[in-house]
């Protein structure tokens, strides 16, 4: 496998904007060489589905199995796919549902696994030690530092709450998750310029409000 | 929105199809829920047909290999490993197990009956297979025979008579030239050459309708004819459709979807003596 660094090798959209996946599906649904039509669908979208499961943290073998499961479901449901919507988003739904079902199954297996006492793990069977205080150790500064940190956090939280909702969301996504402008725009369904404008204005407002608590607000 | 949105809801959100209040609630959820926000970004990747950054790209041979492994699953010829294991571990349902046990007890009471119960089943299966094969061989023979007959007919050389026709109003073709436009009675088939006048308008293709003189509906329509050095030439498809008698051939020129009559020809098929 090669690291991804360029845009996809084929553009699935025709000049008219129709999804080529929809065109192959139409052929399949009309019974025009269905095996070849589905082979084209498979070859065109397998990488996308495989990458989706890779990003979710599955091994290569698991990704292959899950991707094949996805296309198996696609094949079973293809007759019912309505071409008013795009094939890509329908394919996403199937992939995402398989992903969530897999997660649910894995969490069930974990839940049913034999329980082990955390104390046994850390101190050995039969206990020992002082309990939680031995596990959670405060390695930071003294009580004054903690108090100031709590105060800054509280002021930031209050200042954020006073921001307009969309502006606040953009700030949180930028600060908390370090998302790119493009990603924030995709999540919030706004343009990149709108995101930039929100962040710029938020920076100005928070600077005024929090100048005494923060030397520099950079996000 | 406390619950995580389904993929279908995310698709609707991305398409702008949610009501305003639901959209706002989902925005709040996506701001705080990393997993759902990531899933939405995955949806964007699908919609734009763009694999996520840093995701490995499979080469063509790997995709083809995946397809080769996938095909047997498509036609149900191969079960995935997990399902095979599940099938092996599957125990029969209690009701079926009881029925099986009762049958085994019943069969033990009468060994001869057991023998009778088991043996005919095998014999009948073999007989059914043999009968199917026998009938299949007969059907194949009949079909092959018919095929050879048809092939023979098509390969046997025809006594094809060429008929060279000129337009009806051509003064050079008089009664003394009628032999040139007469199909002899023993001809199994015949071909027609329509002579085109060089002064006529030329068309991309032509179409010929062959009428029995006095009939309304044509006996045959020959399409896709071309002007080959002033001649439109074609084989008459079936001699059976042309009993002895007089016939007319109307030639039409086809251009740009329009049909225009070019000329009329005539010929005759002689009756047996």
Coordinates of C-alpha atoms in Angstrom, one line a residue:
Chain A
X1 CA 0.0 0.0 0.0
X2 CA 1.2 3.5 -0.6
X3 CA 0.7 6.6 1.6
X4 CA -2.0 8.8 0.3
X5 CA -0.8 12.1 -0.9
X6 CA -2.7 13.0 -4.0
X7 CA -6.3 13.4 -5.1
X8 CA -8.1 10.2 -6.4
X9 CA -7.0 8.8 -9.7
X10 CA -10.5 9.0 -11.2
X11 CA -13.2 11.5 -11.0
X12 CA -16.4 9.7 -10.5
X13 CA -18.5 12.7 -11.6
X14 CA -19.5 13.3 -15.2
X15 CA -19.4 16.8 -16.6
X16 CA -23.1 16.9 -16.0
X17 CA -22.6 16.3 -12.3
X18 CA -24.2 12.8 -12.3
X19 CA -22.4 10.4 -10.1
X20 CA -20.8 7.6 -12.1
X21 CA -21.7 5.2 -9.3
X22 CA -25.3 6.1 -10.1
X23 CA -24.7 5.3 -13.8
X24 CA -23.3 1.8 -13.0
X25 CA -26.1 1.2 -10.6
X26 CA -28.6 2.2 -13.3
X27 CA -27.0 -0.3 -15.7
X28 CA -27.1 -3.0 -13.0
X29 CA -30.7 -2.3 -12.2
X30 CA -31.7 -2.5 -15.8
X31 CA -30.0 -5.8 -16.1
X32 CA -27.3 -4.6 -18.5
X33 CA -24.3 -6.9 -17.9
X34 CA -24.9 -6.9 -14.2
X35 CA -21.7 -8.7 -13.3
X36 CA -19.5 -6.2 -15.1
X37 CA -21.6 -3.3 -13.7
X38 CA -21.0 -4.4 -10.2
X39 CA -17.4 -5.1 -10.9
X40 CA -17.0 -1.5 -11.9
X41 CA -18.8 -0.3 -8.8
X42 CA -16.5 -2.5 -6.7
X43 CA -13.3 -1.3 -8.3
X44 CA -14.4 2.3 -8.2
X45 CA -15.3 2.4 -4.5
X46 CA -13.3 -0.3 -2.8
X47 CA -10.4 2.0 -1.9
X48 CA -12.8 4.6 -0.4
X49 CA -14.5 2.0 1.8
X50 CA -11.2 0.4 2.8
X51 CA -9.7 3.7 3.8
X52 CA -12.8 4.5 5.9
X53 CA -12.2 1.4 8.0
X54 CA -8.5 2.0 8.1
X55 CA -9.1 5.5 9.6
X56 CA -11.3 3.9 12.2
X57 CA -8.3 1.9 13.5
X58 CA -9.0 -1.6 12.1
X59 CA -6.2 -3.8 11.0
X60 CA -5.6 -4.4 7.3
X61 CA -7.3 -7.8 7.5
X62 CA -10.2 -6.5 9.4
X63 CA -10.6 -3.6 6.9
X64 CA -10.7 -6.1 4.0
X65 CA -13.4 -8.2 5.8
X66 CA -15.4 -5.1 6.7
X67 CA -15.1 -3.7 3.2
X68 CA -16.2 -7.0 1.7
X69 CA -19.1 -7.1 4.1
X70 CA -20.0 -3.6 2.9
X71 CA -20.1 -4.6 -0.7
X72 CA -22.0 -7.7 0.1
X73 CA -24.7 -5.6 1.6
X74 CA -24.6 -3.2 -1.3
X75 CA -25.2 -6.0 -3.7
X76 CA -28.1 -7.3 -1.6
X77 CA -29.8 -3.9 -1.4
X78 CA -28.8 -2.5 -4.8
X79 CA -32.2 -3.3 -6.4
X80 CA -33.8 -1.0 -3.8
X81 CA -31.4 1.9 -4.2
X82 CA -33.3 5.0 -5.4
X83 CA -31.2 6.9 -7.8
X84 CA -32.6 10.3 -6.7
X85 CA -29.9 10.3 -4.1
X86 CA -26.2 9.9 -4.7
X87 CA -24.7 6.4 -4.6
X88 CA -21.7 7.7 -2.6
X89 CA -23.8 8.9 0.4
X90 CA -25.8 5.6 0.3
X91 CA -22.5 3.7 0.3
X92 CA -21.4 5.8 3.3
X93 CA -24.5 4.9 5.2
X94 CA -23.9 1.2 4.7
X95 CA -20.2 1.5 5.7
X96 CA -21.0 3.6 8.8
X97 CA -23.7 1.2 9.9
X98 CA -21.4 -1.8 9.6
X99 CA -18.8 0.2 11.5
X100 CA -21.2 1.0 14.3
X101 CA -22.5 -2.6 14.5
X102 CA -18.9 -3.8 14.7
X103 CA -18.1 -1.4 17.5
X104 CA -21.2 -2.5 19.4
X105 CA -20.3 -6.1 19.0
X106 CA -16.8 -5.4 20.2
X107 CA -18.0 -3.5 23.2
X108 CA -20.4 -6.4 24.0
X109 CA -17.5 -8.8 24.0
X110 CA -15.5 -6.5 26.2
X111 CA -18.4 -6.1 28.6
X112 CA -18.8 -9.9 28.8
X113 CA -15.1 -10.4 29.4
X114 CA -14.2 -11.5 32.9
X115 CA -13.7 -8.6 35.3
X116 CA -10.5 -7.9 36.9
X117 CA -10.1 -5.7 39.9
X118 CA -8.0 -2.6 39.2
X119 CA -6.4 -3.0 42.6
X120 CA -5.3 -6.5 41.6
X121 CA -3.8 -5.2 38.4
X122 CA -1.8 -2.5 40.1
X123 CA -0.9 -4.0 43.5
X124 CA -1.3 -7.7 42.8
X125 CA -4.0 -10.0 44.0
X126 CA -5.1 -9.5 47.6
X127 CA -4.9 -5.7 47.4
X128 CA -2.3 -3.7 49.2
X129 CA -1.5 0.0 48.8
X130 CA -3.6 3.0 49.7
X131 CA -6.3 2.7 46.9
X132 CA -7.1 5.5 44.6
X133 CA -4.7 8.0 46.0
X134 CA -1.9 5.7 44.9
X135 CA -3.2 5.5 41.4
X136 CA -4.0 9.1 40.8
X137 CA -0.9 11.1 41.7
X138 CA -0.9 14.9 41.4
X139 CA 2.4 15.7 39.8
X140 CA 1.5 19.3 39.0
X141 CA 2.3 22.5 40.9
X142 CA 1.0 23.5 44.2
X143 CA -2.5 24.5 45.3
X144 CA -2.2 28.1 44.2
X145 CA -1.3 27.0 40.6
X146 CA -4.3 24.7 40.6
X147 CA -6.6 27.5 41.8
X148 CA -5.4 29.9 39.1
X149 CA -5.8 27.2 36.4
X150 CA -9.3 26.6 37.7
X151 CA -10.1 30.3 37.6
X152 CA -8.7 30.7 34.0
X153 CA -10.7 27.8 32.9
X154 CA -13.9 29.2 34.5
X155 CA -13.4 32.6 32.9
X156 CA -12.8 31.0 29.5
X157 CA -15.8 28.9 29.8
X158 CA -18.0 31.8 30.8
X159 CA -16.6 34.0 28.0
X160 CA -17.2 31.2 25.4
X161 CA -20.8 30.8 26.6
X162 CA -21.4 34.5 25.9
X163 CA -20.3 34.2 22.3
X164 CA -22.9 33.6 19.5
X165 CA -23.6 29.9 19.2
X166 CA -22.0 29.4 15.8
X167 CA -18.9 31.4 16.7
X168 CA -18.6 29.4 19.9
X169 CA -18.8 26.1 18.1
X170 CA -16.1 27.1 15.7
X171 CA -13.8 28.2 18.6
X172 CA -14.4 24.9 20.4
X173 CA -13.7 22.8 17.3
X174 CA -10.6 24.8 16.6
X175 CA -9.2 24.9 20.2
X176 CA -10.4 21.6 21.5
X177 CA -9.8 19.4 18.4
X178 CA -7.4 21.5 16.4
X179 CA -9.5 21.0 13.3
X180 CA -8.6 22.7 10.1
X181 CA -10.8 25.5 8.7
X182 CA -12.0 23.2 6.0
X183 CA -13.0 20.5 8.5
X184 CA -14.9 23.0 10.7
X185 CA -16.7 24.3 7.6
X186 CA -17.7 20.8 6.6
X187 CA -19.0 20.0 10.1
X188 CA -20.9 23.3 10.6
X189 CA -22.1 23.5 6.9
X190 CA -20.7 26.9 6.3
X191 CA -18.0 28.3 4.1
X192 CA -14.3 28.4 5.0
X193 CA -14.5 32.2 4.9
X194 CA -17.3 32.1 7.4
X195 CA -15.2 30.0 9.7
X196 CA -12.3 32.4 9.4
X197 CA -14.5 35.3 10.1
X198 CA -16.0 33.7 13.2
X199 CA -12.6 32.8 14.6
X200 CA -11.2 36.3 14.0
X201 CA -14.1 38.0 15.7
X202 CA -14.1 35.5 18.6
X203 CA -10.4 36.2 19.1
X204 CA -11.1 40.0 19.2
X205 CA -14.0 39.5 21.7
X206 CA -12.1 37.1 24.0
X207 CA -9.0 39.3 24.0
X208 CA -11.0 42.1 25.4
X209 CA -12.7 40.0 27.9
X210 CA -9.8 37.8 29.0
X211 CA -6.8 40.1 28.7
X212 CA -6.1 39.8 32.4
X213 CA -6.1 36.0 32.3
X214 CA -4.4 35.1 29.1
X215 CA -1.3 36.6 27.6
X216 CA -2.1 35.6 24.1
X217 CA -5.2 33.9 22.5
X218 CA -4.0 32.1 19.5
X219 CA -6.5 29.9 17.6
Chain B
X1 CA -29.5 16.1 20.9
X2 CA -28.3 13.6 23.4
X3 CA -28.3 10.5 21.3
X4 CA -25.8 10.0 18.6
X5 CA -27.2 10.6 15.1
X6 CA -27.6 7.7 12.7
X7 CA -25.6 7.7 9.5
X8 CA -28.9 8.5 7.8
X9 CA -29.4 11.6 10.0
X10 CA -25.9 12.7 9.2
X11 CA -26.6 12.3 5.4
X12 CA -29.8 14.4 5.9
X13 CA -27.9 17.0 7.9
X14 CA -25.1 17.2 5.3
X15 CA -27.8 17.6 2.6
X16 CA -29.4 20.4 4.5
X17 CA -32.6 18.5 4.8
X18 CA -33.1 18.6 8.6
X19 CA -35.5 21.1 10.2
X20 CA -33.7 24.2 11.6
X21 CA -34.1 23.2 15.3
X22 CA -32.7 19.7 14.6
X23 CA -29.9 21.1 12.6
X24 CA -28.9 23.4 15.5
X25 CA -29.1 20.6 18.0
X26 CA -27.0 18.4 15.8
X27 CA -24.4 21.2 15.4
X28 CA -24.1 21.4 19.2
X29 CA -23.7 17.6 19.4
X30 CA -21.1 17.6 16.6
X31 CA -19.1 20.3 18.4
X32 CA -18.7 18.1 21.5
X33 CA -18.9 14.5 20.1
X34 CA -15.6 13.7 18.4
X35 CA -16.8 10.4 17.0
X36 CA -19.9 11.8 15.3
X37 CA -17.9 14.8 14.0
X38 CA -15.4 12.3 12.5
X39 CA -18.2 10.3 11.0
X40 CA -19.5 13.4 9.4
X41 CA -16.1 14.2 7.9
X42 CA -16.0 10.6 6.6
X43 CA -19.4 11.3 4.9
X44 CA -17.8 14.4 3.3
X45 CA -14.9 12.2 2.0
X46 CA -17.4 9.8 0.5
X47 CA -19.5 12.6 -1.1
X48 CA -16.3 14.1 -2.6
X49 CA -14.9 10.7 -3.4
X50 CA -11.7 11.6 -1.5
X51 CA -10.1 9.1 0.8
X52 CA -9.0 10.7 4.1
X53 CA -5.6 12.1 4.3
X54 CA -2.8 9.8 5.4
X55 CA -5.0 6.8 4.4
X56 CA -3.1 4.2 2.5
X57 CA -4.0 3.8 -1.2
X58 CA -4.5 0.3 -2.5
X59 CA -2.8 -0.4 -5.9
X60 CA -4.9 -1.9 -8.7
X61 CA -3.6 -5.4 -8.1
X62 CA -4.7 -5.3 -4.5
X63 CA -8.2 -4.1 -5.5
X64 CA -8.4 -6.8 -8.1
X65 CA -7.3 -9.4 -5.5
X66 CA -10.1 -8.2 -3.2
X67 CA -12.6 -8.6 -6.1
X68 CA -11.4 -12.1 -6.8
X69 CA -11.9 -13.0 -3.1
X70 CA -15.2 -11.2 -3.0
X71 CA -16.8 -13.0 -6.1
X72 CA -17.4 -16.4 -4.4
X73 CA -19.1 -14.6 -1.5
X74 CA -21.3 -12.8 -4.0
X75 CA -22.8 -16.1 -5.4
X76 CA -22.8 -17.7 -2.0
X77 CA -20.3 -20.3 -2.9
X78 CA -18.0 -19.6 0.0
X79 CA -18.9 -18.8 3.6
X80 CA -16.7 -16.4 5.6
X81 CA -14.6 -18.1 8.3
X82 CA -16.8 -16.8 11.2
X83 CA -19.9 -18.1 9.6
X84 CA -18.3 -21.5 8.9
X85 CA -17.3 -21.7 12.6
X86 CA -20.8 -20.7 13.6
X87 CA -22.3 -23.3 11.4
X88 CA -20.1 -26.0 12.9
X89 CA -21.0 -25.0 16.4
X90 CA -24.7 -24.8 15.7
X91 CA -26.7 -27.5 17.4
X92 CA -30.0 -28.7 16.0
X93 CA -33.1 -27.2 17.5
X94 CA -34.6 -29.3 20.3
X95 CA -37.8 -30.1 18.3
X96 CA -35.8 -31.4 15.4
X97 CA -33.5 -33.4 17.7
X98 CA -36.5 -35.0 19.3
X99 CA -37.9 -35.9 15.9
X100 CA -34.6 -37.4 14.9
X101 CA -34.4 -39.4 18.1
X102 CA -37.9 -40.8 17.6
X103 CA -37.1 -41.8 14.1
X104 CA -34.0 -43.5 15.1
X105 CA -35.9 -45.4 17.8
X106 CA -38.6 -46.4 15.3
X107 CA -36.1 -47.5 12.8
X108 CA -34.3 -49.7 15.3
X109 CA -37.5 -51.7 16.0
X110 CA -37.5 -53.1 12.5
X111 CA -34.1 -53.6 10.9
X112 CA -35.6 -54.8 7.7
X113 CA -37.8 -51.8 7.5
X114 CA -34.8 -49.7 8.2
X115 CA -33.1 -51.3 5.3
X116 CA -36.1 -50.7 3.1
X117 CA -36.3 -47.1 4.2
X118 CA -32.7 -46.4 3.4
X119 CA -32.0 -48.4 0.3
X120 CA -34.8 -47.2 -2.1
X121 CA -33.9 -43.6 -1.4
X122 CA -30.5 -44.2 -2.8
X123 CA -31.7 -46.2 -5.7
X124 CA -34.3 -43.6 -6.6
X125 CA -31.8 -40.9 -6.5
X126 CA -29.5 -42.8 -8.8
X127 CA -32.4 -43.6 -11.1
X128 CA -33.5 -40.0 -11.2
X129 CA -30.0 -38.9 -12.2
X130 CA -29.8 -41.6 -14.9
X131 CA -33.2 -40.6 -16.2
X132 CA -32.3 -37.0 -16.3
X133 CA -29.1 -37.7 -18.2
X134 CA -30.9 -40.0 -20.7
X135 CA -33.5 -37.3 -21.4
X136 CA -30.8 -34.7 -21.6
X137 CA -28.9 -36.8 -24.2
X138 CA -32.1 -37.2 -26.3
X139 CA -32.9 -33.6 -26.1
X140 CA -29.4 -32.7 -27.1
X141 CA -29.5 -35.0 -30.0
X142 CA -32.7 -33.6 -31.3
X143 CA -31.4 -30.1 -30.9
X144 CA -28.1 -30.9 -32.6
X145 CA -30.0 -32.5 -35.5
X146 CA -32.1 -29.5 -36.0
X147 CA -29.1 -27.3 -35.8
X148 CA -27.3 -29.3 -38.4
X149 CA -30.3 -29.2 -40.6
X150 CA -30.4 -25.4 -40.4
X151 CA -26.7 -25.1 -40.9
X152 CA -27.0 -27.4 -43.9
X153 CA -29.6 -25.2 -45.4
X154 CA -27.6 -22.1 -44.9
X155 CA -24.4 -23.6 -46.2
X156 CA -25.9 -25.3 -49.2
X157 CA -25.1 -23.1 -52.2
X158 CA -28.3 -21.4 -53.4
X159 CA -29.2 -21.0 -57.0
X160 CA -29.4 -17.3 -56.6
X161 CA -30.6 -15.4 -59.6
X162 CA -29.6 -11.8 -60.0
X163 CA -32.3 -9.5 -61.2
X164 CA -31.1 -6.3 -62.8
X165 CA -33.9 -3.8 -62.6
X166 CA -34.2 -0.4 -64.2
X167 CA -36.7 2.3 -63.3
X168 CA -40.2 1.7 -64.5
X169 CA -40.3 4.6 -66.7
X170 CA -37.0 3.7 -68.4
X171 CA -37.7 3.5 -72.1
X172 CA -34.9 1.1 -72.8
X173 CA -36.6 -1.7 -70.9
X174 CA -39.3 -3.0 -73.0
X175 CA -41.2 -6.2 -73.2
X176 CA -38.3 -7.9 -75.2
X177 CA -36.1 -7.3 -72.1
X178 CA -38.6 -8.8 -69.7
X179 CA -36.3 -11.9 -69.2
X180 CA -33.8 -9.6 -67.4
X181 CA -36.4 -8.8 -64.8
X182 CA -38.0 -12.3 -64.4
X183 CA -37.1 -14.7 -61.7
X184 CA -37.2 -18.3 -63.0
X185 CA -39.5 -20.6 -61.1
X186 CA -36.8 -23.0 -60.0
X187 CA -34.7 -20.2 -58.3
X188 CA -34.4 -20.9 -54.6
X189 CA -33.6 -17.3 -54.0
X190 CA -32.7 -14.2 -55.9
X191 CA -31.0 -10.9 -55.6
X192 CA -32.0 -7.5 -56.9
X193 CA -29.9 -4.7 -58.4
X194 CA -31.7 -1.4 -58.6
X195 CA -30.1 0.9 -61.2
X196 CA -29.9 4.5 -60.1
X197 CA -29.9 7.4 -62.6
X198 CA -26.9 9.7 -62.1
X199 CA -29.2 12.7 -62.4
X200 CA -31.1 11.7 -59.3
X201 CA -30.5 13.2 -55.9
X202 CA -28.1 11.2 -53.8
X203 CA -29.0 10.1 -50.3
X204 CA -27.0 8.7 -47.4
X205 CA -29.0 5.4 -47.4
X206 CA -31.9 3.9 -49.1
X207 CA -34.8 1.7 -48.3
X208 CA -36.7 -0.7 -50.7
X209 CA -40.3 -1.9 -50.3
X210 CA -41.3 -4.9 -52.3
X211 CA -45.0 -5.2 -53.2
X212 CA -46.9 -7.9 -54.9
X213 CA -48.7 -5.9 -57.6
X214 CA -52.1 -5.0 -56.3
X215 CA -51.2 -5.5 -52.6
X216 CA -51.2 -2.7 -50.1
X217 CA -48.7 -4.1 -47.6
X218 CA -45.2 -4.8 -48.7
X219 CA -43.9 -8.3 -48.8
X220 CA -40.5 -7.2 -47.6
X221 CA -38.8 -4.0 -46.6
X222 CA -35.0 -3.8 -47.1
X223 CA -33.3 -1.1 -45.1
X224 CA -29.8 0.3 -45.0
X225 CA -29.1 0.1 -48.7
X226 CA -26.2 2.1 -50.1
X227 CA -25.5 3.5 -53.5
X228 CA -22.6 1.4 -54.9
X229 CA -21.5 3.0 -58.2
X230 CA -25.0 3.8 -59.2
X231 CA -26.6 0.5 -57.9
X232 CA -28.5 -0.5 -54.8
X233 CA -28.0 -4.3 -54.4
X234 CA -29.6 -6.7 -52.0
X235 CA -30.5 -10.3 -51.5
X236 CA -34.2 -11.1 -51.1
X237 CA -34.5 -12.5 -47.6
X238 CA -36.8 -15.4 -48.3
X239 CA -38.1 -16.9 -51.5
X240 CA -41.1 -18.4 -49.6
X241 CA -42.6 -14.9 -49.3
X242 CA -42.6 -14.4 -53.1
X243 CA -45.1 -16.7 -54.9
X244 CA -45.2 -16.4 -58.7
X245 CA -46.5 -13.1 -59.9
X246 CA -45.7 -9.5 -60.7
X247 CA -43.9 -7.3 -58.2
X248 CA -43.1 -3.6 -57.7
X249 CA -40.1 -2.2 -55.8
X250 CA -40.4 1.3 -54.4
X251 CA -37.0 2.8 -53.6
X252 CA -36.8 5.6 -50.9
X253 CA -33.9 7.8 -50.0
X254 CA -33.2 8.4 -46.3
X255 CA -31.5 11.6 -45.2
X256 CA -31.7 13.4 -41.9
X257 CA -34.6 11.3 -40.7
X258 CA -36.6 12.1 -43.8
X259 CA -37.8 9.6 -46.3
X260 CA -38.2 10.5 -50.0
X261 CA -39.4 8.3 -52.8
X262 CA -36.8 8.0 -55.5
X263 CA -38.2 5.6 -58.1
X264 CA -40.3 2.5 -58.8
X265 CA -39.1 -0.7 -60.4
X266 CA -40.9 -3.9 -61.4
X267 CA -40.1 -7.5 -61.8
X268 CA -41.9 -10.8 -62.0
X269 CA -41.5 -14.3 -60.7
X270 CA -42.4 -16.9 -63.3
X271 CA -44.7 -19.7 -62.4
X272 CA -43.6 -23.4 -62.8
X273 CA -44.5 -24.8 -66.3

